[in-house]
Short mmCIF file of N, CA and C in Angstrom, two decimals:
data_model
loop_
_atom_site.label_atom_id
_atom_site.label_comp_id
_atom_site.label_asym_id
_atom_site.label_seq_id
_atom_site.Cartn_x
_atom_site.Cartn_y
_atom_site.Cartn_z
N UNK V 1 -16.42 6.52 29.00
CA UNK V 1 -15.01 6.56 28.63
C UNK V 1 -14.65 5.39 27.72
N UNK V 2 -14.97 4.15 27.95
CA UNK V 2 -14.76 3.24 27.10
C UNK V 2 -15.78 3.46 25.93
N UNK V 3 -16.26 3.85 25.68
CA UNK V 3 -17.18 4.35 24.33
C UNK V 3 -16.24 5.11 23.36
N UNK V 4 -15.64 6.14 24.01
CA UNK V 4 -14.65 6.51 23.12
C UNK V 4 -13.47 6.26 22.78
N UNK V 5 -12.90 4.87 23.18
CA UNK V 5 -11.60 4.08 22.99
C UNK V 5 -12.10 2.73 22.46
N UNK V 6 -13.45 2.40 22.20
CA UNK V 6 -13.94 1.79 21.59
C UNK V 6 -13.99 2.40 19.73
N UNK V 7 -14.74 3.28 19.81
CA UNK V 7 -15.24 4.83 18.60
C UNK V 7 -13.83 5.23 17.87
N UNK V 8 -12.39 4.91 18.74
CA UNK V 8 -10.91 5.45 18.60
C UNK V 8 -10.54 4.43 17.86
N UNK V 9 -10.67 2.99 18.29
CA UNK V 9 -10.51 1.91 17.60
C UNK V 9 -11.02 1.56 16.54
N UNK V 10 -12.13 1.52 16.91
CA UNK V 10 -13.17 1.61 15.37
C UNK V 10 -12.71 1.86 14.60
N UNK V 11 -12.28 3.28 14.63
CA UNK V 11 -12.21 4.70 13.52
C UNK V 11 -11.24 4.18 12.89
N UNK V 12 -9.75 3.90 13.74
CA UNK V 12 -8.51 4.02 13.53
C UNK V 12 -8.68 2.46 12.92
N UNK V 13 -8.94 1.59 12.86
CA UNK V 13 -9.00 -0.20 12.11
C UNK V 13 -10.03 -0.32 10.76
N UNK V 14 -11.01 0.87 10.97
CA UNK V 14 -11.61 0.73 9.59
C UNK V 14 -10.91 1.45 8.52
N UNK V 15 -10.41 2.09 8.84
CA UNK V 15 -9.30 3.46 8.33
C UNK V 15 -8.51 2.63 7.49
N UNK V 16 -7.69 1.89 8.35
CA UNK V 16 -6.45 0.95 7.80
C UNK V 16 -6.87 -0.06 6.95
N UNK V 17 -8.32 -0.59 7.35
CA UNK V 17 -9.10 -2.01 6.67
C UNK V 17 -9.15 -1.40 5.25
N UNK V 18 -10.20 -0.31 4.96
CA UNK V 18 -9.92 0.66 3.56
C UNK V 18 -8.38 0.83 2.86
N UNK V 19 -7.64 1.21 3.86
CA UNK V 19 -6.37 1.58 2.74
C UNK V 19 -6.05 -0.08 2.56
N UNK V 20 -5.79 -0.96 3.10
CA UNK V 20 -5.20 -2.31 2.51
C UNK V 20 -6.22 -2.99 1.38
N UNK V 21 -7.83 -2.29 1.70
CA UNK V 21 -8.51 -2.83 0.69
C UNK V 21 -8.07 -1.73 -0.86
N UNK V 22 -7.62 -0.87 -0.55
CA UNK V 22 -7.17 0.42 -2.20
C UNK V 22 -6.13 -0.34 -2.22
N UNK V 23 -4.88 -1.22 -1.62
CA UNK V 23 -3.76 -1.55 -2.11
C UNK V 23 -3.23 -0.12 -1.64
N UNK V 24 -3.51 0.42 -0.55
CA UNK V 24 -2.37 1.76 -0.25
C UNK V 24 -1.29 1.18 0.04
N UNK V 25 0.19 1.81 -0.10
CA UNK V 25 1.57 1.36 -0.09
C UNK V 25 1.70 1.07 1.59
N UNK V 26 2.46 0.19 1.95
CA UNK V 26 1.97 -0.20 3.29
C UNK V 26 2.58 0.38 3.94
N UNK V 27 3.82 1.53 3.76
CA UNK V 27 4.40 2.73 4.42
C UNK V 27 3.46 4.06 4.76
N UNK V 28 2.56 3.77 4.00
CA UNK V 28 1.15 5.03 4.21
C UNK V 28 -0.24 4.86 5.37
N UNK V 29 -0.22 3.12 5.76
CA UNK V 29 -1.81 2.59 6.02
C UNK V 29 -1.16 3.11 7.80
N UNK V 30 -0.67 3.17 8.40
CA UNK V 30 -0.66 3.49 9.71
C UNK V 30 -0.73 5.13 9.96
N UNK V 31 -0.37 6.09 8.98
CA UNK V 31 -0.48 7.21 8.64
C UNK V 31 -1.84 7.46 8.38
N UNK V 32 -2.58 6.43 7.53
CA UNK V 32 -3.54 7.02 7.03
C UNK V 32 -4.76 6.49 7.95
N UNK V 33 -4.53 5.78 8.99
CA UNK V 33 -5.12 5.66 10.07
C UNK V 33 -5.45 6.62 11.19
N UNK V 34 -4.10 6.91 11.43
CA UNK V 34 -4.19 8.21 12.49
C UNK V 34 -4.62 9.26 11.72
N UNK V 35 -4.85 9.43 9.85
CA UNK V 35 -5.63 10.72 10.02
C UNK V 35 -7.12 10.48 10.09
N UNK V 36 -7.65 9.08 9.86
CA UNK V 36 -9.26 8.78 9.48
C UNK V 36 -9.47 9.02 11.01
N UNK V 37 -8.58 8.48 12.28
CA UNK V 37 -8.96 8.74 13.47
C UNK V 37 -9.04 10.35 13.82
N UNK V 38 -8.14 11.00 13.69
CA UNK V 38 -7.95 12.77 13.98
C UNK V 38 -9.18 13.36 13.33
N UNK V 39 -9.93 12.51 11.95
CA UNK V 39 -10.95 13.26 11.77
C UNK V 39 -12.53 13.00 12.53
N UNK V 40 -12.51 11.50 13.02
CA UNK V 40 -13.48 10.88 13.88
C UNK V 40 -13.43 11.78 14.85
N UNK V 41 -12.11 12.04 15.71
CA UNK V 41 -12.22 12.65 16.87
C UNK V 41 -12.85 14.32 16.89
N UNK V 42 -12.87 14.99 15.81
CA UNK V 42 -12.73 16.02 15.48
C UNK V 42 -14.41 16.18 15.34
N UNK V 43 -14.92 14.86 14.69
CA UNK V 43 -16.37 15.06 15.07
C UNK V 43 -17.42 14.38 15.94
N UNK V 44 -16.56 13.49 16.92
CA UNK V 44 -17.30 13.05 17.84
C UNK V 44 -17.31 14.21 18.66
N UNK V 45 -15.90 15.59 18.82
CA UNK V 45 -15.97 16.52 19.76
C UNK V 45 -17.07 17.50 19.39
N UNK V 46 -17.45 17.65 18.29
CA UNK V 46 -18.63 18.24 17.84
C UNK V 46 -20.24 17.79 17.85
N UNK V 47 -19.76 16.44 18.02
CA UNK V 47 -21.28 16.31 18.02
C UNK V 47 -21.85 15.84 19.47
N UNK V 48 -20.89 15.49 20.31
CA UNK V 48 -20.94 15.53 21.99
C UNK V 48 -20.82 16.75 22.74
N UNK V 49 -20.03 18.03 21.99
CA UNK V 49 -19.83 19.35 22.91
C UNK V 49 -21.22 20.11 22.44
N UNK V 50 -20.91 19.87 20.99
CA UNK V 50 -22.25 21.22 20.33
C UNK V 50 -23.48 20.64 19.81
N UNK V 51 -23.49 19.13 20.19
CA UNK V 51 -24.67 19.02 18.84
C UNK V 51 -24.83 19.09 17.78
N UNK V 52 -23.63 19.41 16.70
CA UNK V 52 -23.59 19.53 15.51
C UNK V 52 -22.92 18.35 15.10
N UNK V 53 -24.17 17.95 14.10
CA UNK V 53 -23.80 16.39 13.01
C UNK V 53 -22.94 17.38 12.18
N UNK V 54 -23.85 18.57 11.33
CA UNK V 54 -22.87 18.44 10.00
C UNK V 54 -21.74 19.22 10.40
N UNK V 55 -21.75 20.38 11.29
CA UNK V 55 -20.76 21.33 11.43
C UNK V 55 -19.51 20.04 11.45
N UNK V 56 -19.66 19.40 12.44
CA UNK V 56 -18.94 18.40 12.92
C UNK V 56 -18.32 17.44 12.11
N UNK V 57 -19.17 17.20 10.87
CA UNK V 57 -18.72 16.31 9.46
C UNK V 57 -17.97 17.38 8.69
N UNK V 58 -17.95 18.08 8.33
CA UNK V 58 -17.37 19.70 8.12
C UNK V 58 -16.39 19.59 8.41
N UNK V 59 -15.33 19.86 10.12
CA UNK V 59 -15.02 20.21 10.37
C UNK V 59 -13.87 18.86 10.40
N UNK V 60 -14.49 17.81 10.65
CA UNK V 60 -13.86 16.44 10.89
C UNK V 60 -12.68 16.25 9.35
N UNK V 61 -13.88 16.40 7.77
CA UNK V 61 -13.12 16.12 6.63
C UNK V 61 -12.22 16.93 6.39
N UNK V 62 -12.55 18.53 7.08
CA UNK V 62 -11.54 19.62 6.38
C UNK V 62 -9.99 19.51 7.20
N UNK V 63 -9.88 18.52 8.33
CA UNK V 63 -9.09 17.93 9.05
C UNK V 63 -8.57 16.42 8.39
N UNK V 64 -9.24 15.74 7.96
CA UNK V 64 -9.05 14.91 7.33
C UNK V 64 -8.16 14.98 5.79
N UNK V 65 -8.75 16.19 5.23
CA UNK V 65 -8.04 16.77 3.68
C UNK V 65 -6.76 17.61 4.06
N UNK V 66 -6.95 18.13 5.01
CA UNK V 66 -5.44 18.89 5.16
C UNK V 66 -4.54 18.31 5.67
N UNK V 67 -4.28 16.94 6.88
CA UNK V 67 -3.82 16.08 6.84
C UNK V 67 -3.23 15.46 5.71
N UNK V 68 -4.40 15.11 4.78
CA UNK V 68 -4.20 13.79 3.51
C UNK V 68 -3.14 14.64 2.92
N UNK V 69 -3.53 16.23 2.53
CA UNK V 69 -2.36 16.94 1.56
C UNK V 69 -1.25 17.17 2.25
N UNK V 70 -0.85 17.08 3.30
CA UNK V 70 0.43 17.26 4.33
C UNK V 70 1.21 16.12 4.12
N UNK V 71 0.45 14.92 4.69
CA UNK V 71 1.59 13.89 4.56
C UNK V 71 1.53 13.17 2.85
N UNK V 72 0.43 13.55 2.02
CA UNK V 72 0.94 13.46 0.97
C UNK V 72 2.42 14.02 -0.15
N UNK V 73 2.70 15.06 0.52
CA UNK V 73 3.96 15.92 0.35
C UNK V 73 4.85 15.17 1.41
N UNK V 74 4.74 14.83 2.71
CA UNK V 74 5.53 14.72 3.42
C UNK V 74 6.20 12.76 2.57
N UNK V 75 5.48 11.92 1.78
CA UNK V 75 5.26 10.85 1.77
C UNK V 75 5.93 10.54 0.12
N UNK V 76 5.26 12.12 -0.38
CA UNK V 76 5.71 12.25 -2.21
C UNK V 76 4.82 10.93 -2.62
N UNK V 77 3.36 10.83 -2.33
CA UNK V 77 2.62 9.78 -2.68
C UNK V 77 1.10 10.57 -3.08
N UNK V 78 0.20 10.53 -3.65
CA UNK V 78 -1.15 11.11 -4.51
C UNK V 78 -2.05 11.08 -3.14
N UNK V 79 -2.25 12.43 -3.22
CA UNK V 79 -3.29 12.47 -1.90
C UNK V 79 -4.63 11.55 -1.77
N UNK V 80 -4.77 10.74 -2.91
CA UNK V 80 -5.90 9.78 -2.80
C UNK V 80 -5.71 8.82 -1.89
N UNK V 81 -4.66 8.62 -1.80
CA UNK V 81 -3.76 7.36 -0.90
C UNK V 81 -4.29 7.41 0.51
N UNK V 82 -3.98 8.93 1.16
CA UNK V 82 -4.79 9.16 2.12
C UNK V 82 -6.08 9.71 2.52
N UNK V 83 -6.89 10.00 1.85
CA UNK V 83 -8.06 10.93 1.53
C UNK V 83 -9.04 9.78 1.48
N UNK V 84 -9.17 9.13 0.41
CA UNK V 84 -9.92 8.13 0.44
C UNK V 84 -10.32 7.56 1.45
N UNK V 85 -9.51 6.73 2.09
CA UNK V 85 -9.26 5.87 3.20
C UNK V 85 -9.95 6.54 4.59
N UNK V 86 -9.23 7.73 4.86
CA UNK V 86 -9.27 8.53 5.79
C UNK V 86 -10.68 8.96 6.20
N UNK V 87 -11.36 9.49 4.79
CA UNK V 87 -12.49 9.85 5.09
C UNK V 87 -13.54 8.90 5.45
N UNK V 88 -13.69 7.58 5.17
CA UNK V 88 -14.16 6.10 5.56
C UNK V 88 -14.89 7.01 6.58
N UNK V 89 -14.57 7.04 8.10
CA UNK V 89 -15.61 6.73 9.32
C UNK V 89 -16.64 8.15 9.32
N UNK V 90 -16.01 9.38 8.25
CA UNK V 90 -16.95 10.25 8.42
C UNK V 90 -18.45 9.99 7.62
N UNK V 91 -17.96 8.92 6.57
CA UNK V 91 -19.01 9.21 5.12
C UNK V 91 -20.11 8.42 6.02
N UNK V 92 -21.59 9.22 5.61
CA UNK V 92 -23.19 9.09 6.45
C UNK V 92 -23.89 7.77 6.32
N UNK V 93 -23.12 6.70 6.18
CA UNK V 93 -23.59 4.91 5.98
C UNK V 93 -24.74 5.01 6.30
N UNK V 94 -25.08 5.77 8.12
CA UNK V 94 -25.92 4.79 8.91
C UNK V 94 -27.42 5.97 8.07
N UNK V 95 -26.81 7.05 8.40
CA UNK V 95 -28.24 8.27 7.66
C UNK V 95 -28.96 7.51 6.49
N UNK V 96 -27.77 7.09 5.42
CA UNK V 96 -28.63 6.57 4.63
C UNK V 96 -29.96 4.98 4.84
N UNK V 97 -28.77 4.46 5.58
CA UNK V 97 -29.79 3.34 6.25
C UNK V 97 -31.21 3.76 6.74
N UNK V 98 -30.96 4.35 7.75
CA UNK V 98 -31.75 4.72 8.22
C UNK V 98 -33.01 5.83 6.77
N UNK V 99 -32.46 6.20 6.17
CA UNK V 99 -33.76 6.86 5.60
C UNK V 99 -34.47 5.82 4.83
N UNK V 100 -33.43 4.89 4.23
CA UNK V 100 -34.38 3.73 3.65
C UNK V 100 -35.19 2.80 4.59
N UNK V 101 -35.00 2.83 6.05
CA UNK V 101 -35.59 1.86 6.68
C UNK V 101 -36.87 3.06 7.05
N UNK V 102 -36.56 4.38 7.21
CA UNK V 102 -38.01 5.14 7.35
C UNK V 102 -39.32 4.88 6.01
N UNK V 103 -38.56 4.75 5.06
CA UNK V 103 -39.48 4.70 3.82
C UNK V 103 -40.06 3.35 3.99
N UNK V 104 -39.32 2.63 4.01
CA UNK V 104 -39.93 0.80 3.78
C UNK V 104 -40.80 1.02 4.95
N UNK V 105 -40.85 1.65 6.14
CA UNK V 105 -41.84 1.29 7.29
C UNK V 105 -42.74 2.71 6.89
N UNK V 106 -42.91 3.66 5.75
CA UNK V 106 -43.92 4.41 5.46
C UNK V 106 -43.75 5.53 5.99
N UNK V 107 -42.97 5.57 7.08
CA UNK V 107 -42.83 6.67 8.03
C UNK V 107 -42.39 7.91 7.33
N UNK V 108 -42.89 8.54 5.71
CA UNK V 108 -42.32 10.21 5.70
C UNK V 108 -41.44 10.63 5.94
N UNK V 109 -42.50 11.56 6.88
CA UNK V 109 -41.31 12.63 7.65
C UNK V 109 -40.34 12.53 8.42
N UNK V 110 -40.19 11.30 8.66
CA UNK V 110 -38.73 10.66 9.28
C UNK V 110 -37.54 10.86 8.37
N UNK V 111 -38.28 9.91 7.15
CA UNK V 111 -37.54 9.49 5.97
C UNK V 111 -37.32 11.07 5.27
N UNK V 112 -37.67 11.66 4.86
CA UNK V 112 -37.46 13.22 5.05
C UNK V 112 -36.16 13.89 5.66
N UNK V 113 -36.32 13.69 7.07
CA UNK V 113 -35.64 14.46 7.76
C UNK V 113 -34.44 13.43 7.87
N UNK V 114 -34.23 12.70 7.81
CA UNK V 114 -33.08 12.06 7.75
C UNK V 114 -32.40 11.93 6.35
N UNK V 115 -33.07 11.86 5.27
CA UNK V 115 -32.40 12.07 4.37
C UNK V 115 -31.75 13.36 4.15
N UNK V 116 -32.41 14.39 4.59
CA UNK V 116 -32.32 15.87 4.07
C UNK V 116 -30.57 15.85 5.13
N UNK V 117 -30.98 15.30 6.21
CA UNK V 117 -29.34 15.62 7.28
C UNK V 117 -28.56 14.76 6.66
N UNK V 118 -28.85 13.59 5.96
CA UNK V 118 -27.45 13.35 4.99
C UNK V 118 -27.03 13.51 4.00
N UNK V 119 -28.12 14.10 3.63
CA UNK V 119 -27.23 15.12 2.26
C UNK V 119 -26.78 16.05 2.60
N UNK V 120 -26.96 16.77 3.82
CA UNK V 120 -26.20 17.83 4.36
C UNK V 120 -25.09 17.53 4.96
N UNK V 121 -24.59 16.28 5.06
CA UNK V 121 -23.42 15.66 6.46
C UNK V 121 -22.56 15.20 4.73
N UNK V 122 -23.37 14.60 3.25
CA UNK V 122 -22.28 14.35 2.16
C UNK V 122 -21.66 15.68 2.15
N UNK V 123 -22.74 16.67 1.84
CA UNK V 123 -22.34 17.87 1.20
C UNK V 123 -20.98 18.59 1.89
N UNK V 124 -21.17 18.68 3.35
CA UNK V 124 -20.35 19.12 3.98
C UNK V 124 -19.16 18.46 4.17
N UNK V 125 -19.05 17.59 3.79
CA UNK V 125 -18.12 16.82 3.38
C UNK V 125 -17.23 16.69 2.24
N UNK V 126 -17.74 17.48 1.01
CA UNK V 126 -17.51 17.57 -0.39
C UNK V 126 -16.78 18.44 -0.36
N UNK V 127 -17.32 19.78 0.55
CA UNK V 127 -17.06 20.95 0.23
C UNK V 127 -15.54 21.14 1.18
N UNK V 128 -15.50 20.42 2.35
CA UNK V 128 -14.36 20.36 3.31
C UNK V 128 -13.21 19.99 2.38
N UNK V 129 -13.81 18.41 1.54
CA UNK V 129 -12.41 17.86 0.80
C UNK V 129 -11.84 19.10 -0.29
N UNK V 130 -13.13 19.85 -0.86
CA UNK V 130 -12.82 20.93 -1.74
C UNK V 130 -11.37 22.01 -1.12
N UNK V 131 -11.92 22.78 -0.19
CA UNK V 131 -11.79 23.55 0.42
C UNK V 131 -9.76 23.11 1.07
N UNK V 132 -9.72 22.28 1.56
CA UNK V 132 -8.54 21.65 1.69
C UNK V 132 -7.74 21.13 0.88
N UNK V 133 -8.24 21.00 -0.52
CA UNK V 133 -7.54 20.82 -1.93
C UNK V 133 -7.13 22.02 -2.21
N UNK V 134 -7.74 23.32 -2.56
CA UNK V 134 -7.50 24.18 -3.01
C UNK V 134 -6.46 25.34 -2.01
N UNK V 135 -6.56 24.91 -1.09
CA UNK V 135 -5.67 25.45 0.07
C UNK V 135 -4.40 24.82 0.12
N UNK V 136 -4.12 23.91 -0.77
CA UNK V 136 -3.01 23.03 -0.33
C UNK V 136 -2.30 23.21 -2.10
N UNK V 137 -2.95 23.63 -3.39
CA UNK V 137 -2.89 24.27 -4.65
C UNK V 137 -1.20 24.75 -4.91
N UNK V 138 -0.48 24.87 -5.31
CA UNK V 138 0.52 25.48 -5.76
C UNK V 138 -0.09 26.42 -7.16
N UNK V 139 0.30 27.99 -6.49
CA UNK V 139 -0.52 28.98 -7.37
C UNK V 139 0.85 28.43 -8.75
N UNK V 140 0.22 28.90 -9.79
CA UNK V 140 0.99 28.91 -10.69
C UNK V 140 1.05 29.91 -11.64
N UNK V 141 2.51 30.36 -11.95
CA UNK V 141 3.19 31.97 -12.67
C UNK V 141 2.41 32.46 -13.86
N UNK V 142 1.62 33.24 -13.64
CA UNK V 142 1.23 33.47 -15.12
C UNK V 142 1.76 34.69 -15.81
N UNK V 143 2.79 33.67 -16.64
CA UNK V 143 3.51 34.48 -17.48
C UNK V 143 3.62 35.43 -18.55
N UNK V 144 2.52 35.16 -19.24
CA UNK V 144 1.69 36.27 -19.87
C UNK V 144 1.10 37.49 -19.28
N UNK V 145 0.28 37.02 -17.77
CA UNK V 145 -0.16 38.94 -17.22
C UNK V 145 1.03 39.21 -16.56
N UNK V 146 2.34 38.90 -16.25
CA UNK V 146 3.54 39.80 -16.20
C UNK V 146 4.08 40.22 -17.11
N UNK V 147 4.02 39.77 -18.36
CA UNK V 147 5.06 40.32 -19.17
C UNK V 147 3.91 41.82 -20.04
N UNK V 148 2.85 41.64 -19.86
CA UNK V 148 2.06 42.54 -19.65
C UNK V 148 2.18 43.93 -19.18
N UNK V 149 2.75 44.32 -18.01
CA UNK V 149 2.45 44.62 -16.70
C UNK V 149 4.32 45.28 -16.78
N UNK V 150 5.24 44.83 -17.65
CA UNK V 150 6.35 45.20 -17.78
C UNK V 150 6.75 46.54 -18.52
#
């Protein structure tokens, strides 16, 4: 139990440490805390219930991006403000560590398999921020195939 109010803290102080290091407006950094945390939580529940790293990195950013575009409207401030910041505790630091410390000790197929799961934990991550951008889109009138169509 204290592991995960430790992991809560973490999440939620590195979150805020990032936005004061972008210069985020300081009406945004407690906002943009509770979303870097909502997305931690989103994949510690995934990777403690199911075992899934990436589903779980997936599932954490596409929570993280729909957040960032919510209170970016709610805030009238550039969803980078929160996005950036936010995503901090999901992005794969330690994977990469770790594949360079498999290589320097020779170890392959370590270095392999750990690289290969963090390019799958960036990717899924890319595609979440994607995916939550374009969902959040204001379609726009195209005025030419109506007047078409008249």
């Amino acid at each position: 139990m204290y592991d995960l109010i430790y992991e809560i803290l973490f999440s939620y102080f590195a979150t805020i440490f990032f936005a004061y290091i972008f210069n985020a407006p300081k009406k945004s950094i407690f906002i943009t805390g509770l979303i870097g945390t909502s997305g931690w939580l989103v994949y510690i529940y995934f990777f403690n219930i199911h075992q899934a790293i990436v589903l779980g990195s997936f599932v954490g950013a596409l929570v993280v991006g729909l957040l960032s575009e919510f209170f970016a409207r709610q805030f009238k401030m550039p969803v980078t403000i929160f996005l950036t910041s936010g995503i901090i505790p999901l992005v794969p630091g330690a994977g990469l560590y770790y594949t360079m410390f498999e290589l320097v000790q020779n170890n392959y197929a370590a270095a392999v398999s750990k690289g290969v799961e963090t390019i799958f934990i960036a990717g899924s991550i890319a595609v979440a921020i994607a995916i939550s951008s374009s969902l959040f889109k204001k379609k726009k009138k195209n005025i030419a195939a109506k007047s078409l169509w008249r």
